[in-house]
Backbone as numpy.savetxt, mean C-alpha at the origin, in Angstrom:
# Nx Ny Nz CAx CAy CAz Cx Cy Cz
2.74 -5.80 20.49 2.64 -4.50 19.85 2.61 -4.68 18.34
1.58 -4.16 17.72 1.45 -4.27 16.27 2.37 -3.28 15.60
3.04 -3.75 14.56 3.90 -2.87 13.77 3.73 -3.16 12.30
3.67 -2.09 11.52 3.72 -2.20 10.07 4.94 -1.41 9.62
5.82 -2.08 8.90 7.06 -1.44 8.47 7.16 -1.57 6.96
7.20 -0.43 6.28 7.28 -0.48 4.84 8.69 -0.12 4.38
9.00 -0.49 3.17 10.30 -0.18 2.61 10.20 -0.19 1.09
11.21 0.32 0.45 11.30 0.25 -1.00 11.16 1.56 -1.73
10.82 2.62 -1.02 10.69 3.90 -1.69 12.02 4.37 -2.26
11.94 5.05 -3.40 13.18 5.47 -4.07 12.83 6.49 -5.15
13.88 6.98 -5.80 13.74 7.82 -6.98 13.68 6.91 -8.20
12.69 7.11 -9.05 12.54 6.27 -10.23 12.15 7.15 -11.41
12.63 6.80 -12.58 12.33 7.57 -13.77 10.92 7.28 -14.28
10.31 8.23 -14.95 8.99 7.97 -15.55 9.06 6.74 -16.45
8.03 5.91 -16.33 8.01 4.66 -17.09 8.68 3.51 -16.40
9.36 3.78 -15.32 10.08 2.74 -14.60 9.21 1.97 -13.62
9.87 1.11 -12.86 9.18 0.25 -11.91 9.85 0.29 -10.55
9.06 -0.06 -9.54 9.55 -0.06 -8.17 8.66 -1.00 -7.37
9.22 -1.67 -6.37 8.38 -2.52 -5.52 8.49 -2.06 -4.07
7.34 -1.82 -3.50 7.25 -1.48 -2.08 6.87 -2.72 -1.29
7.41 -2.80 -0.08 7.11 -3.94 0.79 6.55 -3.44 2.11
5.64 -4.20 2.68 5.06 -3.88 3.98 5.11 -5.15 4.82
5.81 -5.08 5.92 5.91 -6.23 6.82 5.09 -5.97 8.07
4.23 -6.91 8.38 3.37 -6.81 9.56 3.89 -7.73 10.65
3.93 -7.23 11.85 4.42 -8.06 12.94 3.69 -7.71 14.23
3.78 -8.63 15.17 3.33 -8.32 16.51 1.87 -8.58 16.80
1.18 -9.27 15.91 -0.21 -9.56 16.22 -0.51 -11.03 16.00
-1.39 -11.55 16.82 -1.71 -12.96 16.75 -2.82 -13.25 15.76
-3.71 -12.30 15.57 -4.83 -12.49 14.65 -4.57 -11.73 13.37
-4.65 -12.38 12.24 -4.40 -11.72 10.97 -5.47 -10.67 10.67
-5.02 -9.56 10.10 -5.96 -8.56 9.65 -6.70 -9.06 8.41
-7.96 -8.68 8.24 -8.69 -9.13 7.05 -8.17 -8.50 5.76
-7.71 -7.27 5.83 -7.19 -6.58 4.65 -6.01 -5.70 5.05
-5.17 -5.41 4.09 -4.11 -4.40 4.25 -4.17 -3.48 3.04
-4.04 -2.20 3.30 -4.20 -1.18 2.27 -2.92 -0.37 2.10
-2.61 -0.06 0.86 -1.57 0.92 0.56 -2.25 2.26 0.30
-1.79 3.27 1.01 -2.22 4.64 0.81 -1.04 5.46 0.28
-1.36 6.62 -0.28 -0.31 7.57 -0.61 -0.81 8.98 -0.32
0.16 9.85 -0.09 -0.22 11.23 0.22 0.81 12.19 -0.35
0.29 13.23 -0.97 1.09 14.33 -1.48 0.86 15.52 -0.56
1.90 16.28 -0.24 1.70 17.44 0.63 0.59 18.34 0.11
-0.30 18.73 1.01 -1.39 19.61 0.65 -2.62 18.89 0.13
-2.54 17.57 -0.01 -3.68 16.79 -0.49 -4.04 15.72 0.52
-5.25 15.22 0.40 -5.70 14.18 1.31 -5.05 12.84 0.96
-4.88 12.04 1.99 -4.35 10.70 1.78 -5.37 9.89 0.99
-4.91 9.12 0.01 -5.83 8.35 -0.81 -5.44 6.87 -0.79
-6.46 6.03 -0.83 -6.24 4.60 -0.93 -5.82 4.25 -2.35
-4.73 3.55 -2.49 -4.19 3.20 -3.80 -4.59 1.78 -4.18
-4.40 0.87 -3.24 -4.70 -0.54 -3.51 -4.81 -1.27 -2.18
-5.57 -2.35 -2.18 -5.66 -3.15 -0.97 -5.92 -4.61 -1.34
-5.71 -5.47 -0.37 -5.80 -6.90 -0.63 -6.43 -7.62 0.55
-7.28 -8.59 0.24 -7.81 -9.46 1.27 -6.77 -10.49 1.65
-6.42 -10.54 2.91 -5.31 -11.39 3.32 -5.69 -12.87 3.29
-6.94 -13.20 3.45 -7.37 -14.60 3.42 -7.65 -15.07 2.00
-8.39 -14.28 1.23 -8.81 -14.75 -0.09 -8.00 -14.16 -1.24
-7.16 -13.17 -0.96 -6.33 -12.59 -2.01 -7.05 -11.65 -2.94
-8.31 -11.30 -2.65 -9.02 -10.35 -3.49 -8.27 -9.03 -3.51
-8.19 -8.42 -4.69 -7.43 -7.17 -4.82 -8.33 -6.05 -5.33
-7.99 -4.84 -4.94 -8.74 -3.66 -5.30 -7.76 -2.54 -5.63
-8.13 -1.74 -6.64 -7.23 -0.68 -7.08 -7.99 0.61 -7.32
-7.33 1.72 -7.01 -7.86 3.02 -7.41 -7.76 3.15 -8.92
-8.67 3.89 -9.52 -8.68 4.05 -10.97 -7.34 4.61 -11.48
-6.72 5.46 -10.68 -5.49 6.13 -11.10 -4.32 5.17 -11.27
-4.40 3.98 -10.68 -3.27 3.04 -10.75 -3.66 1.71 -11.38
-4.93 1.53 -11.67 -5.40 0.26 -12.23 -4.68 -0.04 -13.55
-4.18 -1.26 -13.67 -3.44 -1.65 -14.86 -1.97 -1.36 -14.78
-1.54 -0.61 -13.77 -0.11 -0.29 -13.63 0.47 -0.85 -12.34
-0.27 -0.82 -11.27 0.21 -1.30 -9.97 -0.35 -2.70 -9.72
0.43 -3.49 -9.00 0.00 -4.84 -8.64 0.27 -5.05 -7.16
-0.77 -5.43 -6.43 -0.62 -5.73 -5.01 -0.60 -7.24 -4.83
0.21 -7.71 -3.90 0.28 -9.14 -3.63 0.63 -9.34 -2.16
0.52 -10.58 -1.72 0.78 -10.87 -0.31 1.52 -12.19 -0.17
2.19 -12.31 0.94 2.81 -13.58 1.34 2.41 -13.77 2.80
1.38 -14.55 3.02 0.86 -14.70 4.37 1.86 -15.36 5.31
2.64 -16.27 4.80 3.62 -16.95 5.66 4.63 -15.95 6.22
4.98 -14.96 5.43 5.94 -13.95 5.86 5.26 -12.72 6.41
3.92 -12.69 6.35 3.14 -11.51 6.75 3.63 -10.27 6.01
3.79 -10.42 4.72 4.25 -9.34 3.86 3.19 -9.00 2.84
3.09 -7.73 2.53 2.27 -7.25 1.42 3.16 -6.39 0.54
3.04 -6.60 -0.76 3.88 -5.90 -1.71 3.03 -5.03 -2.63
3.61 -3.95 -3.09 2.97 -3.12 -4.11 4.00 -2.90 -5.21
3.72 -3.51 -6.36 4.58 -3.35 -7.52 4.08 -2.15 -8.32
4.94 -1.16 -8.47 4.58 0.04 -9.23 5.23 -0.06 -10.60
4.42 -0.11 -11.64 4.91 -0.18 -13.01 4.47 1.04 -13.80
5.21 1.34 -14.86 4.85 2.45 -15.75 4.53 3.71 -14.94
5.41 4.03 -14.00 5.12 5.15 -13.09 5.14 6.47 -13.85
4.39 7.40 -13.33 4.29 8.75 -13.88 4.57 9.74 -12.75
4.91 10.98 -13.09 5.23 11.95 -12.04 4.12 12.09 -10.99
2.88 11.86 -11.40 1.76 11.97 -10.45 1.77 10.87 -9.40
2.61 9.86 -9.57 2.74 8.81 -8.56 3.69 9.23 -7.43
4.34 10.36 -7.59 5.22 10.86 -6.54 4.42 11.15 -5.29
4.82 10.53 -4.19 4.06 10.67 -2.94 4.78 9.91 -1.83
4.28 10.12 -0.63 4.67 9.28 0.51 3.68 8.11 0.52
4.20 6.90 0.57 3.35 5.71 0.55 3.35 5.05 1.92
2.17 4.66 2.36 1.96 4.04 3.65 1.20 2.73 3.47
1.45 1.77 4.34 0.56 0.63 4.44 -0.19 0.75 5.77
-1.40 0.24 5.77 -2.25 0.40 6.94 -3.19 -0.78 7.08
-3.63 -1.02 8.32 -4.51 -2.15 8.58 -5.44 -1.81 9.73
-6.56 -2.48 9.71 -7.57 -2.30 10.77 -8.37 -3.58 10.86
-8.58 -4.10 12.06 -9.30 -5.38 12.18 -10.76 -5.32 11.73
-11.31 -4.11 11.58 -12.71 -3.98 11.22 -12.94 -3.70 9.74
-11.89 -3.51 8.98 -12.03 -3.17 7.56 -11.93 -4.43 6.71
-13.02 -4.72 6.01 -13.10 -5.96 5.23 -13.54 -5.69 3.81
-13.16 -6.57 2.92 -13.62 -6.54 1.55 -13.28 -5.24 0.85
-14.18 -4.85 -0.04 -13.97 -3.68 -0.89 -13.80 -2.40 -0.09
-14.30 -2.37 1.11 -14.17 -1.18 1.96 -12.72 -0.84 2.24
-11.82 -1.78 2.02 -10.41 -1.52 2.33 -9.81 -0.43 1.45
-10.46 -0.14 0.33 -9.92 0.89 -0.56 -10.40 2.28 -0.19
-11.37 2.35 0.70 -12.01 3.63 0.98 -11.81 4.05 2.43
-12.06 5.31 2.67 -11.88 5.85 4.01 -10.41 6.06 4.29
-10.14 6.85 5.31 -8.75 7.16 5.66 -8.46 6.85 7.12
-9.39 6.21 7.79 -9.20 5.88 9.19 -8.79 4.42 9.32
-7.62 4.18 9.89 -7.14 2.84 10.14 -6.48 2.82 11.52
-6.52 1.67 12.16 -5.96 1.60 13.50 -4.43 1.59 13.48
-3.87 0.96 12.46 -2.41 0.81 12.42 -1.85 1.34 11.10
-0.75 2.08 11.22 -0.11 2.69 10.05 1.38 2.46 10.09
1.97 2.36 8.90 3.43 2.40 8.82 3.88 3.85 8.83
5.17 4.07 8.86 5.69 5.43 8.94 5.74 6.13 7.60
5.75 5.41 6.52 5.78 6.02 5.20 7.11 5.86 4.51
7.05 5.68 3.20 8.25 5.60 2.38 8.04 6.48 1.15
9.08 7.22 0.78 8.94 8.21 -0.26 9.22 7.62 -1.64
8.29 7.86 -2.55 8.48 7.50 -3.96 8.51 8.80 -4.76
9.58 8.99 -5.50 9.73 10.18 -6.34 9.92 9.73 -7.78
9.03 10.20 -8.65 9.12 9.87 -10.07 9.60 11.11 -10.80
10.81 11.02 -11.31 11.41 12.19 -11.96 12.54 11.73 -12.86
12.73 12.46 -13.94 13.86 12.18 -14.83 15.06 13.05 -14.44
């Protein structure tokens, strides 16, 4: 059974930093990419960042480019999202997701994935 479990959501002040973690378990074949999404109530879920698990290629939404950093540890089957210089607009529920058919730059787009984590809340507020 495939599972994606994220953690690290918290309350953080504007300008602060936070690291989210996503642990993947239960599958024998590695996914080609893993994506971090976020969603605000009343808005569509958006791809924030994603990473190629084999080659480490990274992709970022314009809204977080230069502030967020995605990384992976294949041995631990972990993907991390470092949130830096956060702003109130970063407040959202954050999810990690994977799909065996999503490769390369496509990992940043679309909202359909086979596997999702349950979500972790990030609140940016003073």
